[in-house]
Coordinates of C-alpha atoms (C1' of nucleotides) in Angstrom, one line a residue:
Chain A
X1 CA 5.1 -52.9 -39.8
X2 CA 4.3 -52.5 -36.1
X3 CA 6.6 -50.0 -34.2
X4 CA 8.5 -51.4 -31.5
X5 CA 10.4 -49.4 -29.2
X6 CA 12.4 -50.2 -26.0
X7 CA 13.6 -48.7 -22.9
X8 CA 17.0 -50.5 -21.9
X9 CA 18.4 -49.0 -18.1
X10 CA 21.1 -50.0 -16.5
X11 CA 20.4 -51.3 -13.2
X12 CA 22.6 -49.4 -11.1
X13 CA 20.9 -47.6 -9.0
X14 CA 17.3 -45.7 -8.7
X15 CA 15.6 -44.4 -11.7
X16 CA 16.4 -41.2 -12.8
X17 CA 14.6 -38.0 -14.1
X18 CA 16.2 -37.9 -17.2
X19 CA 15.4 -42.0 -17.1
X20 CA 12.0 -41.5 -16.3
X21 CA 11.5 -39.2 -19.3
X22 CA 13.0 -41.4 -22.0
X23 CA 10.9 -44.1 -20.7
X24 CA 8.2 -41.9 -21.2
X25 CA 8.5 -41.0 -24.6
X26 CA 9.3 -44.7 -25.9
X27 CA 5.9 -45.4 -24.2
X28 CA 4.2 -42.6 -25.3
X29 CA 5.9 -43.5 -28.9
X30 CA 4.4 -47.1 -28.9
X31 CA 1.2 -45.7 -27.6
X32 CA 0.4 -43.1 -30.5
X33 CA 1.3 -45.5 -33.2
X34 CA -0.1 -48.4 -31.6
X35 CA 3.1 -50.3 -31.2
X36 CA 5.1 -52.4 -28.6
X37 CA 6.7 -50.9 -25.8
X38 CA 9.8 -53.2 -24.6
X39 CA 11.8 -52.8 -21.4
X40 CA 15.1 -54.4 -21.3
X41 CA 18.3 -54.6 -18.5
X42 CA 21.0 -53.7 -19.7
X43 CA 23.5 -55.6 -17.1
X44 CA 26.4 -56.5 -18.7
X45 CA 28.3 -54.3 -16.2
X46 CA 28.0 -57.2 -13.2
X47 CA 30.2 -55.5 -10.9
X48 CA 27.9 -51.9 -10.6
X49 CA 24.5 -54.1 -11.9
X50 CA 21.8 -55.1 -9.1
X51 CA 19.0 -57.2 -9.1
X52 CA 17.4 -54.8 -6.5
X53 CA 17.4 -51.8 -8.5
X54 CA 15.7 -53.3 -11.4
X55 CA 13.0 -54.1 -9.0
X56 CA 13.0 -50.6 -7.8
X57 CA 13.3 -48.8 -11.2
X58 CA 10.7 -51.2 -12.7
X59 CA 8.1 -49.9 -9.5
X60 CA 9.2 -46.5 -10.5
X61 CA 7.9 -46.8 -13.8
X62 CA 4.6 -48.4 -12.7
X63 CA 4.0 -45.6 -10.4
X64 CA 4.5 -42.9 -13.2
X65 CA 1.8 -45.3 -15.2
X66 CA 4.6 -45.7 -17.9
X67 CA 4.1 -49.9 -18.3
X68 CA 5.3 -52.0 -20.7
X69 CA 4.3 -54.5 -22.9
X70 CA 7.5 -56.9 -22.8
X71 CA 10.0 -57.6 -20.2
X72 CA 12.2 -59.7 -17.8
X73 CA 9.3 -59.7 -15.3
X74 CA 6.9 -61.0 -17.7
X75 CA 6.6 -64.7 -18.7
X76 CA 6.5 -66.7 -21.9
X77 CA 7.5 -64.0 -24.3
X78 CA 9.1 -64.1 -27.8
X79 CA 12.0 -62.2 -27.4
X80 CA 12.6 -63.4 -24.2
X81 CA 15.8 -63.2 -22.4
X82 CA 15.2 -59.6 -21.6
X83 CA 18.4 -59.4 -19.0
X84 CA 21.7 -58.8 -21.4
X85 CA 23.4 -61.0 -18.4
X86 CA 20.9 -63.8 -19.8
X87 CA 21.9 -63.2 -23.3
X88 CA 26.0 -63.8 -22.9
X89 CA 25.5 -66.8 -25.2
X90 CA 24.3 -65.2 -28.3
X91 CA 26.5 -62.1 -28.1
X92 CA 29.4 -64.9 -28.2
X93 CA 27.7 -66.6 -30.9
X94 CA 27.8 -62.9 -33.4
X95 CA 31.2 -62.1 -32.0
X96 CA 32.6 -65.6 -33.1
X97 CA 30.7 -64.8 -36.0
X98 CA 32.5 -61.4 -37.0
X99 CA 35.7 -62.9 -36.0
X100 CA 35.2 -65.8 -38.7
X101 CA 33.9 -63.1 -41.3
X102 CA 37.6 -60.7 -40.6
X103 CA 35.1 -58.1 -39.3
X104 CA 36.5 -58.6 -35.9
X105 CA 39.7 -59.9 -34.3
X106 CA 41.2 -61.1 -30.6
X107 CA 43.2 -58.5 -29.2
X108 CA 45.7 -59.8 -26.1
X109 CA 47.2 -56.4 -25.0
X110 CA 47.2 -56.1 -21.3
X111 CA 46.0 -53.3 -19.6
X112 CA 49.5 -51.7 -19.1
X113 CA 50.2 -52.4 -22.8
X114 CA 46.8 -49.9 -23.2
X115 CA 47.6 -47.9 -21.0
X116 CA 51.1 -47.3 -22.1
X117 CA 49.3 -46.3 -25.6
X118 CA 47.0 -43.7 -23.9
X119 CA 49.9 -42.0 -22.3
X120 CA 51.7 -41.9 -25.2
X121 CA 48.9 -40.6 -27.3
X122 CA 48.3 -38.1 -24.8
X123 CA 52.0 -37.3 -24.8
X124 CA 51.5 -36.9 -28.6
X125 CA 48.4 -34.7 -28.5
X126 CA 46.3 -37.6 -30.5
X127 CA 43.2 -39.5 -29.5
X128 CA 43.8 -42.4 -27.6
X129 CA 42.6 -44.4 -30.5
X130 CA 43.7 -48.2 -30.7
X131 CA 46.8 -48.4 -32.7
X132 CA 45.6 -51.9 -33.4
X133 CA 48.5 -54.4 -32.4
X134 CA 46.7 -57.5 -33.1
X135 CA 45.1 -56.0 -35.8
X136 CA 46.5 -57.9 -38.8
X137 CA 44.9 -60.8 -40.2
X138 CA 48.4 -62.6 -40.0
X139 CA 47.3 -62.9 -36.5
X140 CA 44.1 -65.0 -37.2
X141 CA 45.5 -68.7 -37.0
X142 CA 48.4 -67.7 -34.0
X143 CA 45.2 -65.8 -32.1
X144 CA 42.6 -69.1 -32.5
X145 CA 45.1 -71.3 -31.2
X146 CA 46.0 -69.1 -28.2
X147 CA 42.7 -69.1 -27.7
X148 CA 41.8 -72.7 -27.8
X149 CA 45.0 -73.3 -25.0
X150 CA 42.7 -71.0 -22.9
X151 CA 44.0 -68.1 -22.8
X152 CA 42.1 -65.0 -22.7
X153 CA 41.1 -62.2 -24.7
X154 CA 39.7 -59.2 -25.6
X155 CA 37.4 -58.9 -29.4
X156 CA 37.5 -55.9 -31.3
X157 CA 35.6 -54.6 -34.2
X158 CA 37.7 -53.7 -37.3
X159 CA 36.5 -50.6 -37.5
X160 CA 36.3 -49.6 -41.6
X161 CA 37.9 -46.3 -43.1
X162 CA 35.0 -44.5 -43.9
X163 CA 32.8 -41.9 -42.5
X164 CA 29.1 -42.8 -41.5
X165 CA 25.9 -40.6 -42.1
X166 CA 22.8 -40.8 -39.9
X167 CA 19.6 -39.5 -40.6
X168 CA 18.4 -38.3 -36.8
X169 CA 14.6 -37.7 -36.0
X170 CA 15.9 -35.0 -33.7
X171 CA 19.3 -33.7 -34.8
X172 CA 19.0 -34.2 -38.5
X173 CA 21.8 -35.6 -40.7
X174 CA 24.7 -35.7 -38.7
X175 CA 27.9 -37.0 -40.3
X176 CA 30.8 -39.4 -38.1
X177 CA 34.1 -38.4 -40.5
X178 CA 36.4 -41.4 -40.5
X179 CA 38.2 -41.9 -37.5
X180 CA 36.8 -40.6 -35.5
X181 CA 37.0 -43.8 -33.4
X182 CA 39.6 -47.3 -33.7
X183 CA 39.1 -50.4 -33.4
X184 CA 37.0 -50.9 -29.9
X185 CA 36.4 -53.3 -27.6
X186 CA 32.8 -55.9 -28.1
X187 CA 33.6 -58.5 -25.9
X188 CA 36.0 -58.0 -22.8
X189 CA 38.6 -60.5 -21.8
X190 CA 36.5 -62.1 -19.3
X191 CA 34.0 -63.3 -21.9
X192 CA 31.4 -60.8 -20.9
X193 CA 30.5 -58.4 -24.1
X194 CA 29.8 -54.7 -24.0
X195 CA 27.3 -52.2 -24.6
X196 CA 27.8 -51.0 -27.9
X197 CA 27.7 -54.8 -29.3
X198 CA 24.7 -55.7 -26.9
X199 CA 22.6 -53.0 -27.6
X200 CA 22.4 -53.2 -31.4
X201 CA 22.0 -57.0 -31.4
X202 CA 19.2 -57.2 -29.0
X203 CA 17.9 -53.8 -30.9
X204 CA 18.3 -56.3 -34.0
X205 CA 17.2 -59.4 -32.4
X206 CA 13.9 -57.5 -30.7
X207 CA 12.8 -56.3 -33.9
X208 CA 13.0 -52.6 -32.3
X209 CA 12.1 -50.4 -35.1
X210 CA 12.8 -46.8 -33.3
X211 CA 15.4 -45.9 -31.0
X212 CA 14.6 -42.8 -28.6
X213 CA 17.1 -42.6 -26.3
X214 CA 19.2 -39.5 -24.4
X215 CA 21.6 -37.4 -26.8
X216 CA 24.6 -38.5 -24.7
X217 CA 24.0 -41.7 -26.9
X218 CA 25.2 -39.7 -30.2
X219 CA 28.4 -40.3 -30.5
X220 CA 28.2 -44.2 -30.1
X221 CA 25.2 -44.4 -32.6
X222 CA 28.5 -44.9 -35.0
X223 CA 30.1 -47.6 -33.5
X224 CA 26.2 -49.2 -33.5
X225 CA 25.9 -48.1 -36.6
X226 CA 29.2 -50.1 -38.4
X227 CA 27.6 -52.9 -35.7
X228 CA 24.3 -53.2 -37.9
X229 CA 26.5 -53.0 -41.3
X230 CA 28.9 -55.8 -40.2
X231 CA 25.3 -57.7 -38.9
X232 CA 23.9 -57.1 -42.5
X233 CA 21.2 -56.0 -40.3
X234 CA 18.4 -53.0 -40.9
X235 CA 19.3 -49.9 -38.5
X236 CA 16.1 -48.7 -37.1
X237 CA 15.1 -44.9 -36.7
X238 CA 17.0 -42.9 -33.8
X239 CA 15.7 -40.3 -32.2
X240 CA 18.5 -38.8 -30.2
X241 CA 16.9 -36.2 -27.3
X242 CA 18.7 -33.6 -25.9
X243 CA 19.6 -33.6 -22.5
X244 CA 17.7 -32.6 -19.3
X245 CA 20.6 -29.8 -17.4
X246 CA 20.6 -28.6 -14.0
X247 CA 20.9 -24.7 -12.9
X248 CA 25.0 -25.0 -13.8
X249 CA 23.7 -26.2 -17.2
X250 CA 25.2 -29.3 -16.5
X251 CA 23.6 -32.7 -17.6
X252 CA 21.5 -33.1 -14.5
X253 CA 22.9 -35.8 -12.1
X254 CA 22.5 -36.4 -8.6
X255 CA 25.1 -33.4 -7.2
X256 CA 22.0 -31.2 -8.6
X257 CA 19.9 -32.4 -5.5
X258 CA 16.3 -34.5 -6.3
X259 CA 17.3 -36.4 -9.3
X260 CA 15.4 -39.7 -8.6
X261 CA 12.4 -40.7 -9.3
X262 CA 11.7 -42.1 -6.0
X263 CA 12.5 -38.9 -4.1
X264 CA 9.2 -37.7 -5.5
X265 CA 7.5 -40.7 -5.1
X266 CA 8.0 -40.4 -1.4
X267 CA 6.8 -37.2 -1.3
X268 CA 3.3 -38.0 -3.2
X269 CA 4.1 -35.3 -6.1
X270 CA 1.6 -36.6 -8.7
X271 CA 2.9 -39.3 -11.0
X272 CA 0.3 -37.4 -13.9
X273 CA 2.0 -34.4 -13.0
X274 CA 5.1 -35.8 -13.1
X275 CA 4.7 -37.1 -16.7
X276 CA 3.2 -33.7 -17.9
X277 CA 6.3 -31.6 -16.8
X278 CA 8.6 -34.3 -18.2
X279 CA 6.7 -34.7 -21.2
X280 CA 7.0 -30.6 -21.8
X281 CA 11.0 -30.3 -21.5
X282 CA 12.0 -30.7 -24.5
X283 CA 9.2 -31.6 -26.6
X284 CA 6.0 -28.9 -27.6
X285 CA 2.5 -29.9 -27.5
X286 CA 1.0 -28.8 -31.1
X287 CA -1.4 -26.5 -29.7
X288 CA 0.8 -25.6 -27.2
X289 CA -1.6 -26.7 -24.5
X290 CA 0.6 -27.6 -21.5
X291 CA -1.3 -29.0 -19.0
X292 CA -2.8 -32.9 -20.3
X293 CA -2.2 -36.2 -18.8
X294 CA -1.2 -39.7 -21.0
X295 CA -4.6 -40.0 -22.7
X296 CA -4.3 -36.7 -23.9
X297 CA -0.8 -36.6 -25.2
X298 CA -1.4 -40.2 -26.9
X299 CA -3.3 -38.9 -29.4
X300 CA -1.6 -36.1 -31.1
X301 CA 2.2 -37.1 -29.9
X302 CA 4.9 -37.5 -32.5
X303 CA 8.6 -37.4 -33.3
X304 CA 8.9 -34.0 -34.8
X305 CA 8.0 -31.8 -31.4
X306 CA 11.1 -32.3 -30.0
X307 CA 13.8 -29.2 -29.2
X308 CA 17.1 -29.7 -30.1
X309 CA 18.7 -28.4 -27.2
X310 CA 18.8 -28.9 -23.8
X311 CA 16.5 -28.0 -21.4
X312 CA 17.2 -27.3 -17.5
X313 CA 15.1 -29.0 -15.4
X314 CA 13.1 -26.7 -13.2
X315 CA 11.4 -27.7 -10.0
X316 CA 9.3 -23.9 -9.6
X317 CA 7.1 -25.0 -13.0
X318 CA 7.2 -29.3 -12.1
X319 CA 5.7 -27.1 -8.5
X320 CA 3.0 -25.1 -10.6
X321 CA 1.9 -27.9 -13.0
X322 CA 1.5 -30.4 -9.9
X323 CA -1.0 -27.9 -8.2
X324 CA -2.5 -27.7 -11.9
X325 CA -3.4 -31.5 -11.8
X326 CA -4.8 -31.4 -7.8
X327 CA -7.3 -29.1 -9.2
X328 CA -8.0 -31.2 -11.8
X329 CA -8.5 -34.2 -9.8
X330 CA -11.7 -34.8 -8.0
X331 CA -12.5 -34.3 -4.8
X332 CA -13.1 -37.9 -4.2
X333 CA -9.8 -39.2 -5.1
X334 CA -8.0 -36.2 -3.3
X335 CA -10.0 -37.3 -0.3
X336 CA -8.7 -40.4 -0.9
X337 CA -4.8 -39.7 -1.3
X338 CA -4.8 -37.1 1.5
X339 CA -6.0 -39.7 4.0
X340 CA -3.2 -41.5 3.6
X341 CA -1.0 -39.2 4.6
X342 CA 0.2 -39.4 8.5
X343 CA -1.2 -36.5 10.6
X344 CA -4.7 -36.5 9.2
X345 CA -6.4 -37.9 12.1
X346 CA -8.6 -35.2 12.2
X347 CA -9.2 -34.9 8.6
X348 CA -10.7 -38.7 8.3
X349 CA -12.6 -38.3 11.1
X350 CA -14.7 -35.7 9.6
X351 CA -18.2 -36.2 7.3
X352 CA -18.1 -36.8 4.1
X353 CA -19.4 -33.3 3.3
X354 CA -17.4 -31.5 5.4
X355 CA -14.2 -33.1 3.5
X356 CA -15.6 -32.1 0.4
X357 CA -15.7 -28.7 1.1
X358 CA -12.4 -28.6 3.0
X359 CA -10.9 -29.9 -0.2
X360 CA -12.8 -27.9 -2.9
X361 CA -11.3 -25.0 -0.5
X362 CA -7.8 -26.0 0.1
X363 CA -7.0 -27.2 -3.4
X364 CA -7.0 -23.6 -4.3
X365 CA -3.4 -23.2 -2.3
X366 CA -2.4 -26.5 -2.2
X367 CA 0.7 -27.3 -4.5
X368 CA 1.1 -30.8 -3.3
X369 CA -1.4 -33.4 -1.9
X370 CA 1.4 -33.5 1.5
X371 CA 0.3 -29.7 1.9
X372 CA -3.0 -30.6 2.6
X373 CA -2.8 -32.1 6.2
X374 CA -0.4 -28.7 6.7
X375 CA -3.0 -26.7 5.8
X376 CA -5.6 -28.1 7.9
X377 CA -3.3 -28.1 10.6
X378 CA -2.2 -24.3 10.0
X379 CA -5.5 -23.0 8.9
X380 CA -8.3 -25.0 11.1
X381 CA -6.7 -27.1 13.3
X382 CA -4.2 -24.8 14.7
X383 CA -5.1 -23.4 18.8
X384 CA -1.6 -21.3 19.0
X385 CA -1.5 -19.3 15.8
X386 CA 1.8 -17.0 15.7
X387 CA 0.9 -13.2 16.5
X388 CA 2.8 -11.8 13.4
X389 CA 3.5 -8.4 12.9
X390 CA 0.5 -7.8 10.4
X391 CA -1.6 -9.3 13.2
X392 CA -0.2 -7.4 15.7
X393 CA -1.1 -4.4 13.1
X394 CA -4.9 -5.1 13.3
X395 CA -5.3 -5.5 16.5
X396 CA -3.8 -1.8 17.2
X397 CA -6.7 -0.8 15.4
X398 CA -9.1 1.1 17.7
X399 CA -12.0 -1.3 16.3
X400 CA -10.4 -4.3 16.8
X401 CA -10.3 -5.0 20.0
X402 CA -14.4 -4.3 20.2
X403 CA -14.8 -6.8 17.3
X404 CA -12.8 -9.4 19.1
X405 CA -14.5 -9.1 22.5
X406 CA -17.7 -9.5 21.3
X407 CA -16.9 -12.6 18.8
X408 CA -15.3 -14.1 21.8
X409 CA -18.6 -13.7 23.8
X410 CA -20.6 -14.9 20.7
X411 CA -18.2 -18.1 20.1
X412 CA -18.6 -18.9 23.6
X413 CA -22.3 -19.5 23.9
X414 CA -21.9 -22.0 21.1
X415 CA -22.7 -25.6 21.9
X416 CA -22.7 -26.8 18.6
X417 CA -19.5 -28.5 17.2
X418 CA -19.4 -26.1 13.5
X419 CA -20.6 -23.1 13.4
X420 CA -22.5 -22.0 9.7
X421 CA -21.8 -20.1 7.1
X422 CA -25.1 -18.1 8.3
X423 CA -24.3 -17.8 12.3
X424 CA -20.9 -16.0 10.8
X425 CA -23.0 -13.9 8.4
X426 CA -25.0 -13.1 11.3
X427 CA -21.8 -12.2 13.6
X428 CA -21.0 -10.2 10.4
X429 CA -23.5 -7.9 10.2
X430 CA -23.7 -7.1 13.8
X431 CA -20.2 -5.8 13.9
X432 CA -21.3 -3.8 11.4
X433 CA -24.3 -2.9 12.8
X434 CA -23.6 -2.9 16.3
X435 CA -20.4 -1.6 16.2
X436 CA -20.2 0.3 13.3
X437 CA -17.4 -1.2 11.4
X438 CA -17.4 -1.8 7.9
X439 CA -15.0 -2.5 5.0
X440 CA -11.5 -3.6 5.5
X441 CA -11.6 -3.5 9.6
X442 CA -14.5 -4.9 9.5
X443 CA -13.5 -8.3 7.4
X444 CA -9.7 -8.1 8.7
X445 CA -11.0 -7.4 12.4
X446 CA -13.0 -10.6 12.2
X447 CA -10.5 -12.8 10.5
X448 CA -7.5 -11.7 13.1
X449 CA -9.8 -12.3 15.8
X450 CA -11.5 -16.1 14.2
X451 CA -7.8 -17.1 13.4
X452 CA -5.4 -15.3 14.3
X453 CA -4.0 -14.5 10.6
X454 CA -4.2 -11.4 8.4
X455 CA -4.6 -13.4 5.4
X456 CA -6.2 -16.6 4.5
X457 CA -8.9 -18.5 2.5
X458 CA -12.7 -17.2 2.0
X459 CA -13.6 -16.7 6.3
X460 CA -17.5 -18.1 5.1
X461 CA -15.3 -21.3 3.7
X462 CA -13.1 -21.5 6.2
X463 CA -14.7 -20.5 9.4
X464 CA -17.8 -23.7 9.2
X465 CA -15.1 -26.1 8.7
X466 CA -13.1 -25.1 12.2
X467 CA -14.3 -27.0 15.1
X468 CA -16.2 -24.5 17.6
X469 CA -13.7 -26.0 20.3
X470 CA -10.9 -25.1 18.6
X471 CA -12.2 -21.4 18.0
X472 CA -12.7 -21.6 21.4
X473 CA -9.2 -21.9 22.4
X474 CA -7.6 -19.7 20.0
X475 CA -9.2 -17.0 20.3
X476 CA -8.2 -16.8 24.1
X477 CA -4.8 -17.4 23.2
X478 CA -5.2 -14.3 20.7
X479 CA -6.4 -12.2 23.1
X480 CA -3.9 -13.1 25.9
Chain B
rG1 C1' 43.0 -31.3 -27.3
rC2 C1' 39.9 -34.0 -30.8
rU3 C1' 34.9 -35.4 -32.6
rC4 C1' 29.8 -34.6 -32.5
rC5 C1' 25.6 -31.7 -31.0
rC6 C1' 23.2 -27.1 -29.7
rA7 C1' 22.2 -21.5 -29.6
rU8 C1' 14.5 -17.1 -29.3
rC9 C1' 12.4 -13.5 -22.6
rG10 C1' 15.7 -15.5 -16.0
rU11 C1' 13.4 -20.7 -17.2
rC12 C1' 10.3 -24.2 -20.5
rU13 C1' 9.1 -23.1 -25.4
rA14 C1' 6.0 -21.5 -30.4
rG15 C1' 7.7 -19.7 -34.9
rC16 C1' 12.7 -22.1 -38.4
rC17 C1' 12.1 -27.5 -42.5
rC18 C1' 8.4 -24.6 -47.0
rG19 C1' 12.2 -16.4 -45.9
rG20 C1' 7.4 -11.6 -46.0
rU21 C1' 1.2 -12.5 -42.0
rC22 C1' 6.9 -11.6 -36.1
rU23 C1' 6.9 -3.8 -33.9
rA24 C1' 8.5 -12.4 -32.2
rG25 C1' 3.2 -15.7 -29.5
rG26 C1' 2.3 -18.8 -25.0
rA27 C1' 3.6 -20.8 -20.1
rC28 C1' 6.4 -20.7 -15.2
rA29 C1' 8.6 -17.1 -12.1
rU30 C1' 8.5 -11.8 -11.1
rC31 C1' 6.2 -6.9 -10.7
rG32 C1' 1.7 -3.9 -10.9
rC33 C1' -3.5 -3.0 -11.1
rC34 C1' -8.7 -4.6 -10.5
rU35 C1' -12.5 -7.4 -8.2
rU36 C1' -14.5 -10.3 -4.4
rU37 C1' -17.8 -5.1 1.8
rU38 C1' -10.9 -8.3 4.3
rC39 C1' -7.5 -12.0 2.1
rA40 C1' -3.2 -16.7 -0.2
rC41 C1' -8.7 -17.4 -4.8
rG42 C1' -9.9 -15.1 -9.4
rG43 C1' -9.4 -11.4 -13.5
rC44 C1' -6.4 -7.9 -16.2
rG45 C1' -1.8 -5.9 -17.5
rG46 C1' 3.7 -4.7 -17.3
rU47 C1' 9.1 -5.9 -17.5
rA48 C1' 11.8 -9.4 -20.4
rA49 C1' 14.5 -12.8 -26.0
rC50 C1' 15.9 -13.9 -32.0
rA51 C1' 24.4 -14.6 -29.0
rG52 C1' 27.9 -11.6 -32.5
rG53 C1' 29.7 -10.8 -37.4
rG54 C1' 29.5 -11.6 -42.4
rG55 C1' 26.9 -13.2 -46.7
rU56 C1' 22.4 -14.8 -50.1
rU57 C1' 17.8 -12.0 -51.0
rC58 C1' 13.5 -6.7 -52.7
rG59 C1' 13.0 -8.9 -47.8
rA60 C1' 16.1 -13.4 -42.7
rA61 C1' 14.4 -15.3 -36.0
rU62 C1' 13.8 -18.3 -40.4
rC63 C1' 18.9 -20.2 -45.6
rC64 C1' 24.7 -20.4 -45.9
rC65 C1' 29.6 -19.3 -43.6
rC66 C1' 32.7 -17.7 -39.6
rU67 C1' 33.3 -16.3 -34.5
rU68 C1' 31.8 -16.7 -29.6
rG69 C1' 29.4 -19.4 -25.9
rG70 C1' 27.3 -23.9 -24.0
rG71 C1' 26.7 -29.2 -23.8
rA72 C1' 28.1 -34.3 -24.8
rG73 C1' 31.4 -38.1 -26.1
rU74 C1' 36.3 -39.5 -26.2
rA75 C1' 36.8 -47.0 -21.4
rC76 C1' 37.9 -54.3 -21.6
rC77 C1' 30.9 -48.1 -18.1
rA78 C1' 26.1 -47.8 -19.8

RNA sequence: GCUCCCAUCGUCUAGCCCGGUCUAGGACAUCGCCUUUUCACGGCGGUAACAGGGGUUCGAAUCCCCUUGGGAGUACCA
């Protein structure tokens, strides 16, 4: 039996972390055990549903590299509708179906008459289950011919009096004691049907063998569950993952700041990064490595890694892991995603070797591929460096100001656009000689006086990639 | 309220299912030291956790119960 798994959002609005990491398990699921990954819209709430986000959340996927195999945006397919909106037809036909069988019945309370009940229930410190008014099969002939006159109503599932087990890849057994819910709604008055009904027939219908979905799922896996019994239908395997939280330990939603995907799209955060850090919360690589990309996790991923509880989502470590995978990347490929970026003028206008070594330098402190134009800009580019305090420190030194005079004279006589790792060297050692400086005024002296900063990258790295004009011009702004 | 779920360093977690090898391992963050004739690289190290209480057992982070804490659900939303 091939696996088939699905990943069924809701198209109302941009897809989210916690989204993004369910997808990513179904695929990474289907993936491991060769099986199907299925993506379906789940859009049987019209009024907050939008064609537009399912275009956006479907690009959101593609850009984390988490694709599917079926879909609404792919033609000619088995399963096909993929849209629940598409699909209103054969809920109708299983709803009509559990009506005829007693397994379901027409409920015409109006939404005072329910609300009424909730009050009341609440009054009476009870659940506001559905006392079930329409309930009795007395009702069945009065209720078809209301019906047929065209009137309108609600269909509920007669929910049986017993308690349902479920044997959880995640959470273990976890037992539903009988009622815990009434009878509930499948198909609202206006025809369309809802969630709980949709999702376990298309889960039925698709052939989905294994449901991996968010933990906030749990409690309706029972209502599914009587769903697949009343269906005579085989309940696949669920997988029910804990939730991602934010610093209040709250599920994560979007009052905890950047909680769509999107957002770090935009600012070129590493989709392989991305799927690494979402990946590790809440599921443990068996050797505990914890930087890997897809191809890596493919092969030894399974259902039994995953932590039971939740796990707060934590932008410092997404930070570290995405510098982990810029210096795993290649230089070529960084060259190639830095270039897009705006403000790198400079940057693309340069040799081929000299943007090698600029990146195989800069990679080192670079977090994200946007804080590699900054970098240039602060560390090369920049004419107009801030004095800071610690620069101001150096240059009170009685050797600095020697040190600066005479690589000012030396930097002047330069024609050549780069100086080289040698000429520095050179500049080097005659300080030391010259001058008589050595050790830590020696090296800071130079590096306060090339660029203005107390700190910073290898000077023989970072010194032959700064344009001589540019050293020109800061260094009489440094000693203004 | 009720129902369900969860509980190891600040955070993500390993270990738990199949009790001894755990004076609890790794990673992020943090702190310190070393090295690179300077430094934001690198290396090494430190601080830091089994929520509490009862059992069971020769022995419990691991099994059971209770308490506490946290989370989720409780719709003609998904």
């Amino acid at each position: 039996m091939t696996v088939r798994v699905r990943f069924a959002p809701s198209p109302t609005g941009y897809l989210h972390i916690g989204g993004a990491r369910t997808a990513l398990y179904n695929y990474l699921f289907a993936k491991a055990t060769g099986g199907v990954f299925v993506l379906r819209i789940e859009d049987t709430d019209l009024e907050r549903s939008n064609a537009e986000y399912e275009k956006l959340q479907i690009d959101d996927l593609k850009w984390l590299g988490i694709t599917h195999d079926e879909g609404p945006d792919k033609p000619n397919q088995k399963y096909a509708p993929y849209r629940q909106s598409e699909r209103a037809d054969i809920y109708q036909k299983y709803a009509l179906e559990l009506i005829a069988k007693g397994l379901a019945y027409y409920d015409f309370c109006t939404d005072e008459e329910l609300e009424a009940m909730k009050e009341k229930a609440a009054l009476e410190g009870r659940d506001p289950i559905y006392e079930g008014k329409w309930k009795d099969v007395a009702f069945y002939q009065e209720a078809c011919e209301r019906i047929s006159k065209g009137e309108k109503a609600a269909i509920r599932f007669r929910v049986p009096k017993k308690s349902y087990t479920l044997e959880d890849k995640v959470k273990g057994t976890v037992v539903y004691p009988e009622n815990m819910v009434g009878d509930f709604v499948i198909v609202r008055s206006n025809g369309l049907p809802v969630y709980n009904f949709c999702c376990v027939i298309d889960d039925h219908l698709m052939e989905i063998t294994h449901v991996i979905r968010g933990e906030d799922h749990l409690n309706n896996t029972v209502r599914q569950l009587m769903i697949y019994e009343a269906l005579g239908a085989k309940t696949p395997e669920f997988a029910h993952v804990s939730l991602l939280i934010g610093h209040d330990r709250q599920k994560l939603s979007k009052r905890h700041g950047a909680t769509s995907v999107n957002l770090y799209r935009n600012e070129h955060y590493l989709p392989e990064a991305m799927c690494n850090y979402l990946c590790l919360l809440g599921w443990s690589h068996p050797t505990e490595r914890d930087i890997f990309d897809k191809t890596d996790i493919v092969e030894v991923f399974s259902l039994d890694r995953f932590s039971a509880s939740p796990a707060m989502y934590d932008l410092e470590k997404l930070k570290w892991v995405n510098s982990e995978h810029i210096k795993k990347m290649n230089n070529a490929s960084l060259i190639k995603l830095i270039e897009k970026e705006p403000e790198t003028e400079f940057f693309r206008t340069q040799d081929t070797e000299w943007k090698m070594s600029c990146v195989e330098l800069m990679k080192k402190y670079a977090n994200f591929v946007t804080d590699f134009p900054k970098l240039v800009n602060e560390l090369i580019l920049n004419e107009h460096p801030e004095k800071t305090d610690a620069f101001k420190e150096i240059l009170a030194w009685e050797t600095t100001p020697k040190i600066m005079a005479f690589i000012s004279q030396e930097v002047e006589k330069k024609s050549s656009d780069f100086i080289t790792e040698n000429e520095l060297n050179n500049w080097i050692d005659q300080v030391k000689k010259n001058l008589g400086v050595k050790g830590k005024p020696l090296f800071q002296g130079v590096r306060a006086a090339l660029t203005g900063h107390d700190h910073g990258p290898d000077l023989k790295f970072l010194i032959p990639l700064t344009p001589v004009s540019v050293l020109k011009n800061r260094i009489v702004h440094l000693r203004k």
